[in-house]
Coordinates of C-alpha atoms and ligand atoms in Angstrom, one line a residue:
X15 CA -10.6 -22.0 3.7
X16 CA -9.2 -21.1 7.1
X17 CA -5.7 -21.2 7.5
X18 CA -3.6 -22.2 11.1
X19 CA -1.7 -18.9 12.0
X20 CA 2.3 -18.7 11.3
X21 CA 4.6 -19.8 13.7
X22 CA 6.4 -16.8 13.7
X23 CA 5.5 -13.2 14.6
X24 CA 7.3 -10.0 13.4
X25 CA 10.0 -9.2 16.4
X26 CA 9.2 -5.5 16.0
X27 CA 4.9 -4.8 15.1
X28 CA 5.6 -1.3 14.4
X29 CA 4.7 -1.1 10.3
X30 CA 2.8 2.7 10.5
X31 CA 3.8 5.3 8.3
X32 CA 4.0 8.0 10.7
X33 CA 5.4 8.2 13.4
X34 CA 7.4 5.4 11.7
X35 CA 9.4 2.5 13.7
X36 CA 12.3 3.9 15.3
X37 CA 15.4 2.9 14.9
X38 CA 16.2 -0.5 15.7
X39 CA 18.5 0.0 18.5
X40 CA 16.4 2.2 20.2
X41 CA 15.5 3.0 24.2
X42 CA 15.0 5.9 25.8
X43 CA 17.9 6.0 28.0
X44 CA 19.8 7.0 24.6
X45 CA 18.4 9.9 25.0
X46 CA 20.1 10.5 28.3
X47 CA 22.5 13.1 27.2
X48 CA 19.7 15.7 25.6
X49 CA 20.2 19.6 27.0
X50 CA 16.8 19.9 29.0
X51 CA 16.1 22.3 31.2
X52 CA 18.7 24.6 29.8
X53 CA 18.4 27.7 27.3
X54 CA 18.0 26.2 23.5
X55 CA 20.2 29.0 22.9
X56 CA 22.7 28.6 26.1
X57 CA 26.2 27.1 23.9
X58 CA 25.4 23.3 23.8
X59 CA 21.6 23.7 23.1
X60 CA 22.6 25.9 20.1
X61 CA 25.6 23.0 19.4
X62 CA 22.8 20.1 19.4
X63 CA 20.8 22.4 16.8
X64 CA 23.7 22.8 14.8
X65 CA 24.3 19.4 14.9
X66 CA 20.9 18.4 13.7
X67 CA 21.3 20.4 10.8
X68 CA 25.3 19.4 9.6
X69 CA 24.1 15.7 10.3
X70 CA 21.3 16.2 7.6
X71 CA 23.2 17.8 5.2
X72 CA 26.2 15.1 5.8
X73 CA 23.7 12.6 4.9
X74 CA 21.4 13.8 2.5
X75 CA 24.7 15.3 0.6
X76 CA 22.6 18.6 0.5
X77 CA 25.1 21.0 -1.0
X78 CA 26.7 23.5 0.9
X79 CA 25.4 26.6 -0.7
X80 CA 21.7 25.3 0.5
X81 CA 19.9 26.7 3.5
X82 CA 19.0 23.5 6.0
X83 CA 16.7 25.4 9.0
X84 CA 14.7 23.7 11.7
X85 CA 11.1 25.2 11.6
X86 CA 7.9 24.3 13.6
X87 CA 5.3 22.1 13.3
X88 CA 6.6 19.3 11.4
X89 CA 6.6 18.8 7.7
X90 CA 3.3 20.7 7.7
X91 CA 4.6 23.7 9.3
X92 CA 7.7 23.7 6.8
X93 CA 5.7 23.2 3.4
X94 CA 3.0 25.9 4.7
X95 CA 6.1 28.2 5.5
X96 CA 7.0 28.1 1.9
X97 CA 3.9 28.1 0.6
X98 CA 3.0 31.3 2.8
X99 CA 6.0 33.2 2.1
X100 CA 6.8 32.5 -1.2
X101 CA 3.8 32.1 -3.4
X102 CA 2.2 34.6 -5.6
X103 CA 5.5 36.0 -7.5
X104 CA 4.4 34.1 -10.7
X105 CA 1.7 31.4 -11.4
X106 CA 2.3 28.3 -9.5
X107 CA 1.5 24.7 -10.7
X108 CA 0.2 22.1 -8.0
X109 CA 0.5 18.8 -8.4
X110 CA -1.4 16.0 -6.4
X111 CA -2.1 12.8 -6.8
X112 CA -3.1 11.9 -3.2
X113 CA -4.6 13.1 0.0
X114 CA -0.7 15.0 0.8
X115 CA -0.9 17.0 -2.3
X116 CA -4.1 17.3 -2.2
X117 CA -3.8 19.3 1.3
X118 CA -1.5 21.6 -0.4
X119 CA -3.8 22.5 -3.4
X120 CA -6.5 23.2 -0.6
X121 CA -3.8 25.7 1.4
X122 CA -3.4 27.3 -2.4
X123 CA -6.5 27.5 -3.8
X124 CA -8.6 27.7 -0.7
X125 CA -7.1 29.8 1.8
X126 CA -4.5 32.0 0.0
X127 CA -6.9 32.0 -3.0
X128 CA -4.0 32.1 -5.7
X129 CA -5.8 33.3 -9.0
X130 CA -3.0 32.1 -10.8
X131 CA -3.1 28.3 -10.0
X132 CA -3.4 25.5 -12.3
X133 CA -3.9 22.0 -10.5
X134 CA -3.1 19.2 -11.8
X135 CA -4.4 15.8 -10.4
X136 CA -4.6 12.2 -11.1
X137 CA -6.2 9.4 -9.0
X138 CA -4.6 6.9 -6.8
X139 CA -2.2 4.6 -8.6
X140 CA -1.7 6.9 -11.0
X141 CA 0.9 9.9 -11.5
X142 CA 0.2 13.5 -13.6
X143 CA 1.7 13.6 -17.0
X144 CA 5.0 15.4 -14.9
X145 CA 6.1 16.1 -19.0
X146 CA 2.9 18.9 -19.0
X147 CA 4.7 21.0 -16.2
X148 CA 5.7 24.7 -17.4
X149 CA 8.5 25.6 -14.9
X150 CA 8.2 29.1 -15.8
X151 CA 5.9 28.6 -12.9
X152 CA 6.4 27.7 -9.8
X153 CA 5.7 24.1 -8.8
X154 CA 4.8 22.3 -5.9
X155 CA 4.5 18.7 -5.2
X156 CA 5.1 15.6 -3.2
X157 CA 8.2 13.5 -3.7
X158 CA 6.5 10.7 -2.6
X159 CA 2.6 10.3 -1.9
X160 CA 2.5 8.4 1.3
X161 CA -1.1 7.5 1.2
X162 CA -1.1 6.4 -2.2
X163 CA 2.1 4.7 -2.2
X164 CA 3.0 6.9 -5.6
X165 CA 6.5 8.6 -5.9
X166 CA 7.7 10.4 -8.7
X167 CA 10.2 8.4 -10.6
X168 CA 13.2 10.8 -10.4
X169 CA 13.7 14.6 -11.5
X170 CA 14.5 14.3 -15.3
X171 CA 11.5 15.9 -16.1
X172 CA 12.2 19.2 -13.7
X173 CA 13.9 21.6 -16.1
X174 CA 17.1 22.8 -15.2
X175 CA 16.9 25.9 -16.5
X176 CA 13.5 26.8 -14.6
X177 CA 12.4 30.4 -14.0
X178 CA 9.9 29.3 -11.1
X179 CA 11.0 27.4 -7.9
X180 CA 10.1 23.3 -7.3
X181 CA 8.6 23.2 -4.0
X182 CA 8.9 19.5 -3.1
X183 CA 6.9 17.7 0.3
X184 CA 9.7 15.1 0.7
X185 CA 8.9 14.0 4.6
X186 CA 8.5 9.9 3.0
X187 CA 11.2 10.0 0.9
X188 CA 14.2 11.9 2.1
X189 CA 16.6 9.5 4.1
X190 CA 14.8 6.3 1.6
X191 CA 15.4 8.0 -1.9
X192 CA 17.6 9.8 -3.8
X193 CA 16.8 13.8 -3.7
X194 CA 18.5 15.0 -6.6
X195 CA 19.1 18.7 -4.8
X196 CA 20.0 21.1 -8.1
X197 CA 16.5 20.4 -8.8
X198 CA 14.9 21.0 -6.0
X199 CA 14.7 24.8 -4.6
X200 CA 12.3 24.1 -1.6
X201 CA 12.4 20.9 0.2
X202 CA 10.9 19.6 3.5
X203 CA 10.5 16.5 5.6
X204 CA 9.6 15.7 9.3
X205 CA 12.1 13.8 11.9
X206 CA 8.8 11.1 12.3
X207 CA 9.2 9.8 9.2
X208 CA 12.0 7.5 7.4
X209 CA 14.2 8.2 10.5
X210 CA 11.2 7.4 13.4
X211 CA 12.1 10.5 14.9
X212 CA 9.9 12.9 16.6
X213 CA 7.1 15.4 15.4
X214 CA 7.7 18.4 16.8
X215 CA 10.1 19.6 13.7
X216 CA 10.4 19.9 10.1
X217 CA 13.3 20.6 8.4
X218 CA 13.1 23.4 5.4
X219 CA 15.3 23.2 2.7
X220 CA 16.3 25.9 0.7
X221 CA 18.6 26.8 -3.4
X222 CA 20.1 29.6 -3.2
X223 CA 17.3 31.0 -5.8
X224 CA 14.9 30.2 -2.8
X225 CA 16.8 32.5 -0.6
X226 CA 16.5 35.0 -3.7
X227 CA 12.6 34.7 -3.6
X228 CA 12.7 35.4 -0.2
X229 CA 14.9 38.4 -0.1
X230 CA 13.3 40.2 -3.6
X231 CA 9.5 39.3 -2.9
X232 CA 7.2 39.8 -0.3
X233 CA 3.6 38.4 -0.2
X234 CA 1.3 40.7 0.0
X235 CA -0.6 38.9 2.7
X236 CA 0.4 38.9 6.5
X237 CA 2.4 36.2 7.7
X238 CA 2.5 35.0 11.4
X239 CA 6.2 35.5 13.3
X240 CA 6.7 31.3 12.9
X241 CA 6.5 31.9 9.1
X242 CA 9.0 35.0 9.0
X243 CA 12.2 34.1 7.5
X244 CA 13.2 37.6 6.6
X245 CA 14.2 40.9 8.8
X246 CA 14.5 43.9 6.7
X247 CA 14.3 42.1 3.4
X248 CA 17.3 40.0 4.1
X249 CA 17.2 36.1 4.8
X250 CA 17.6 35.6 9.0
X251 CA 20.5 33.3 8.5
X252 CA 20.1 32.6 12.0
X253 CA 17.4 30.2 11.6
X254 CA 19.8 27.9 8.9
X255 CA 22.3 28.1 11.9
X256 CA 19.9 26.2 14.7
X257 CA 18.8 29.7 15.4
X258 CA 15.3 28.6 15.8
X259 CA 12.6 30.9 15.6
X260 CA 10.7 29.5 18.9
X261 CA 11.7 26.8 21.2
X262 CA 12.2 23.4 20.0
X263 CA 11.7 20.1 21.9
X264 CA 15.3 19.6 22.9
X265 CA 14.0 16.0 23.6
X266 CA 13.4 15.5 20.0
X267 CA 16.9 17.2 18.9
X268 CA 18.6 14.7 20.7
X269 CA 16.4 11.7 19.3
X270 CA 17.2 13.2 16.0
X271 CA 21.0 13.0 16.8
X272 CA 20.4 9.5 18.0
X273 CA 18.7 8.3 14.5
X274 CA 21.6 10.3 12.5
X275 CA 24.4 9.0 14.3
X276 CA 22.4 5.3 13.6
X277 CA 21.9 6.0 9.9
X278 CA 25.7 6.4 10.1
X279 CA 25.8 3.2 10.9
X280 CA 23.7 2.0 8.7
X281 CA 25.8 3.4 5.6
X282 CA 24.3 6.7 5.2
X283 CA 21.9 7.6 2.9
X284 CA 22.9 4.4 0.4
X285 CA 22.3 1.8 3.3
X286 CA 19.0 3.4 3.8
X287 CA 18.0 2.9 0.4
X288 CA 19.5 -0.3 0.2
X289 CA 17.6 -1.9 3.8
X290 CA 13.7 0.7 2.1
X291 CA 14.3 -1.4 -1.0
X292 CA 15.4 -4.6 0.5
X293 CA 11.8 -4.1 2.5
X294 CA 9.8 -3.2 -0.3
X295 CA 11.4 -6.4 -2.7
X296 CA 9.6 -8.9 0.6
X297 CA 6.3 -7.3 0.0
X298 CA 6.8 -7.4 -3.8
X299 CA 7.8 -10.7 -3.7
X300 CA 4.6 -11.7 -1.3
X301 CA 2.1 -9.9 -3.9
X302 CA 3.5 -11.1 -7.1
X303 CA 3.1 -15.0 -5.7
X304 CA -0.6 -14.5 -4.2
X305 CA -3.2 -13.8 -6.8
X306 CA -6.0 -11.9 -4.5
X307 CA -3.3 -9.0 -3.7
X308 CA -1.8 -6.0 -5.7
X309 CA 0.3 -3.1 -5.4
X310 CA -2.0 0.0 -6.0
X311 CA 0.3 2.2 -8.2
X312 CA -0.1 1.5 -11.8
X313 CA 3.7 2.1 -12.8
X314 CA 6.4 -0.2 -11.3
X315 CA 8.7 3.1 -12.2
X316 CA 6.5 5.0 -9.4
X317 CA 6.1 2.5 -6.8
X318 CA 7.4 3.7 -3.3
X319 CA 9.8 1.9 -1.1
X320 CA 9.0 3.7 2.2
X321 CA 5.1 3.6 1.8
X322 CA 4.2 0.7 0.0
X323 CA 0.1 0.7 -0.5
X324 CA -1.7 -2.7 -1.3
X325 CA -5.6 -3.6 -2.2
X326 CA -7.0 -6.7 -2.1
X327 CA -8.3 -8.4 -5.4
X328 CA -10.4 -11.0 -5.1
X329 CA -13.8 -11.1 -6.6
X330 CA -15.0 -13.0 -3.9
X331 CA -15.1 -9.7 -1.4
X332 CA -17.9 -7.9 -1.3
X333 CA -17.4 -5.0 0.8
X334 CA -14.2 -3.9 -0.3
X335 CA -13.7 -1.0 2.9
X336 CA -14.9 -3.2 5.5
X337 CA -12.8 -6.4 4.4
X338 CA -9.2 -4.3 4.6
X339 CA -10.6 -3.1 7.7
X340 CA -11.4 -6.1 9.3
X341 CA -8.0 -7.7 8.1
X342 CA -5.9 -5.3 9.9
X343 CA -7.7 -5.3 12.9
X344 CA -7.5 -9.3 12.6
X345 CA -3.3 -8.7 12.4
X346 CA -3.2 -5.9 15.0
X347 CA -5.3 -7.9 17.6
X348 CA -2.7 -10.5 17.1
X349 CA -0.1 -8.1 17.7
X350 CA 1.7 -8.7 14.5
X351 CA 1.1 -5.9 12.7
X352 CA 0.0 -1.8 14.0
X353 CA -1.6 0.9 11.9
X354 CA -1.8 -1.2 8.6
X355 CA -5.3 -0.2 7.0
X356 CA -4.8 2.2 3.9
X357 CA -5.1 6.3 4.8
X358 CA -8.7 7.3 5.4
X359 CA -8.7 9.2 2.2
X360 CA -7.0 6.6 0.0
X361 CA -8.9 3.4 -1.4
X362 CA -9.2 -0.3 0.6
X363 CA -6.1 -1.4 1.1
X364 CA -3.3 -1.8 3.7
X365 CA -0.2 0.3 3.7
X366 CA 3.3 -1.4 5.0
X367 CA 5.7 1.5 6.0
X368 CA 8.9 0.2 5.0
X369 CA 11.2 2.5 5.4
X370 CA 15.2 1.8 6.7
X371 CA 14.4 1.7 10.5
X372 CA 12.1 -1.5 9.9
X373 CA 13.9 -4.9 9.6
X374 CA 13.7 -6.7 7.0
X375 CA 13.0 -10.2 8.9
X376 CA 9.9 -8.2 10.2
X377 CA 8.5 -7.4 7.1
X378 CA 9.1 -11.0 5.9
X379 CA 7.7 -12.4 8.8
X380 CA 4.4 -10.3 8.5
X381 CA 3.8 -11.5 4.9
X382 CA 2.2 -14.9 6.0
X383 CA 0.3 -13.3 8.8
X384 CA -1.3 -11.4 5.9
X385 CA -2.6 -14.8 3.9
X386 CA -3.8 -15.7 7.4
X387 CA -5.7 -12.7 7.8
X388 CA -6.9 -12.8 4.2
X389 CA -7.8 -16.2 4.4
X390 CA -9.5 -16.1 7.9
X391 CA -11.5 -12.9 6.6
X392 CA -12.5 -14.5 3.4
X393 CA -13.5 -17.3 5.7
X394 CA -15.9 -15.8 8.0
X395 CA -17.6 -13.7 5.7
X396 CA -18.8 -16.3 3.5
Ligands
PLP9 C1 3.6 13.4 2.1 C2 3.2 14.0 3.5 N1 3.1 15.3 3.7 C3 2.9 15.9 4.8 C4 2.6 15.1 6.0 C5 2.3 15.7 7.3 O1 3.4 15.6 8.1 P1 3.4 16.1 9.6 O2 2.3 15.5 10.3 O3 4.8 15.6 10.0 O4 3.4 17.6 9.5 C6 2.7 13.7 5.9 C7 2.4 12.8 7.0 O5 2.2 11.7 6.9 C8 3.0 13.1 4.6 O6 3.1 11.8 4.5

């Protein structure tokens, strides 16, 4: 049965998971103060980039002996740096368990044509047995799958005494989860995620064993000048300074000093958390009192709290694809809800970005805009 539509609409629509919301207090002329049209290496260009990078480790509480660089190209470019330039000194284990990790086992297998690679997958929902790894490889894998909504529960199971290096995809989980840094030798994230930032940059993290792998081995394929991180076999500590290696988007440096200096204000890293969780727990609360909805991972233990993935249940749908579809264009055409419907690779389903920079009022306030769209849908296609 058709129900009448909720009174009230989500203040803020934005529920995408990348480019996320930005940050609540946001407008552009916040941005005022950025260095354009100036040198990103003139003195306060090169004190904005420096700034980027103390801010992250401030927050993150990335330990001082670690290597915090802003690369190009987003998260992508700062996972496929890794990948490039430090694969192939031992075997490598990739793990996937959606279309994220999946992209990396392609770069891998595909186009660096490791011979030495085991993959490891599981389907949507579900998690690899993480107890299987051998960490006398090297590992990569994604903190948290954003298109399955999958995160790995914490790093108990990463040895510490590992001979390879954990390279970890963290863009939807740093600034929403806890990052447990002696564990993690290479990790990356973009600005346009759990902060709403901008795309332009990722952000490579790096032990000090990482920095060892990049001063004792060199791949024996060629790497591309944005990829170099060495001169003469030593580390370019420049980069880790705000040295970039090309030009950044000063615009986005500033925006990026913007959404630290309101994560400050927010508590840091343990209001972030707190405001992902407090998110996630309205959705949660939503599916577990409705019957025709689920979360799609299997294991409570695994479920994310910045992408949190949802498929509809109900016997009575028959075409599962065009039913999610139609119910987020239903909420998007109302204005209530943008860039809801589950990742083109991932199964029927929505996806509700919840990270810290969305409000929790919004989230609640879309949940009965859902049951609308559900029960309109359900409606009109019987
Ligand atoms: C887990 C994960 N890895 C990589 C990416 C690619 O990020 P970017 O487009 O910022 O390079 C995304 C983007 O959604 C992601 O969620």
């Amino acid at each position: 049965m058709a129900i009448d539509a909720p009174a009230t609409r989500p203040a803020n629509p934005r529920f995408s998971s990348g480019p996320c919301a930005k940050i609540p207090t946001f407008e552009l002329a916040k941005l005022a103060d950025a260095s354009l049209g100036r040198s990103h290496r003139a003195a306060v260009g090169k004190a904005k980039l420096k700034a980027a990078i103390d801010g992250t480790r401030e927050i993150l509480g990335i330990p001082d002996d670690y290597r915090i660089g802003i690369v190009p190209a987003s998260d992508t470019g700062a996972v496929e740096m890794a990948l490039w330039s430090m694969l192939g000194a031992r075997g490598v284990e990739m793990l996937a368990w959606e279309s994220f990790g999946a992209g990396w086992v392609t770069d891998v297998v595909k186009q660096l044509k490791l011979d030495n690679a085991t993959v490891k997958t599981a389907e949507y929902g579900e998690i690899v047995d993480l107890s299987s790894v051998d960490f006398a490889h090297d590992v990569v894998f994604t903190w948290n799958g954003t298109t399955s909504g999958v995160r790995v529960p914490n790093g108990d199971w990463i040895a510490d005494d590992r001979d390879g290096l954990t390279i970890c995809d963290a863009t939807s989980a740093a600034f929403a989860q806890d990052l447990p840094w002696p564990k993690l030798d290479v990790t990356t994230f973009s600005w346009q995620k759990v902060l709403g930032g901008e795309a332009a940059h990722g952000m490579l993290i790096l032990s000090p064993r990482a920095v060892e792998r990049l001063e004792s081995y060199t791949p024996p394929w060629p790497l591309p000048k944005i990829f170099r991180m060495t001169k003469g076999g030593k580390l370019n500590e420049g980069i880790f300074v705000g040295e970039t290696i090309n030009t950044p988007s000063m615009l986005a440096v500033e925006d990026y000093l913007v959404s630290l200096d309101w994560a400050r204000s927010v508590g840091g890293l343990k209001g972030l958390i707190a405001r992902a969780d407090a998110n996630t727990r309205a959705v949660v609360d939503f599916v577990e009192t409705h019957d025709w909805i689920d979360v799609l991972p299997r294991d409570p233990a695994t479920m994310s709290n910045t992408s949190v993935c949802l498929k509809f249940t109900d016997p009575r749908i028959k075409d599962g694809a065009g039913f999610a579809k139609a119910v987020a264009k239903r909420l998007e055409g109302e204005g209530v809800a943008y860039d809801i419907g589950a990742y083109r690779d991932a199964p029927p389903g929505l996806r509700i970005w919840c990270g810290g920079t969305v409000e929790t009022a919004n989230v609640q306030a879309l949940m009965p805009w859902i049951e609308w769209a559900f029960q309109t849908e359900i409606a009109a296609q019987s």
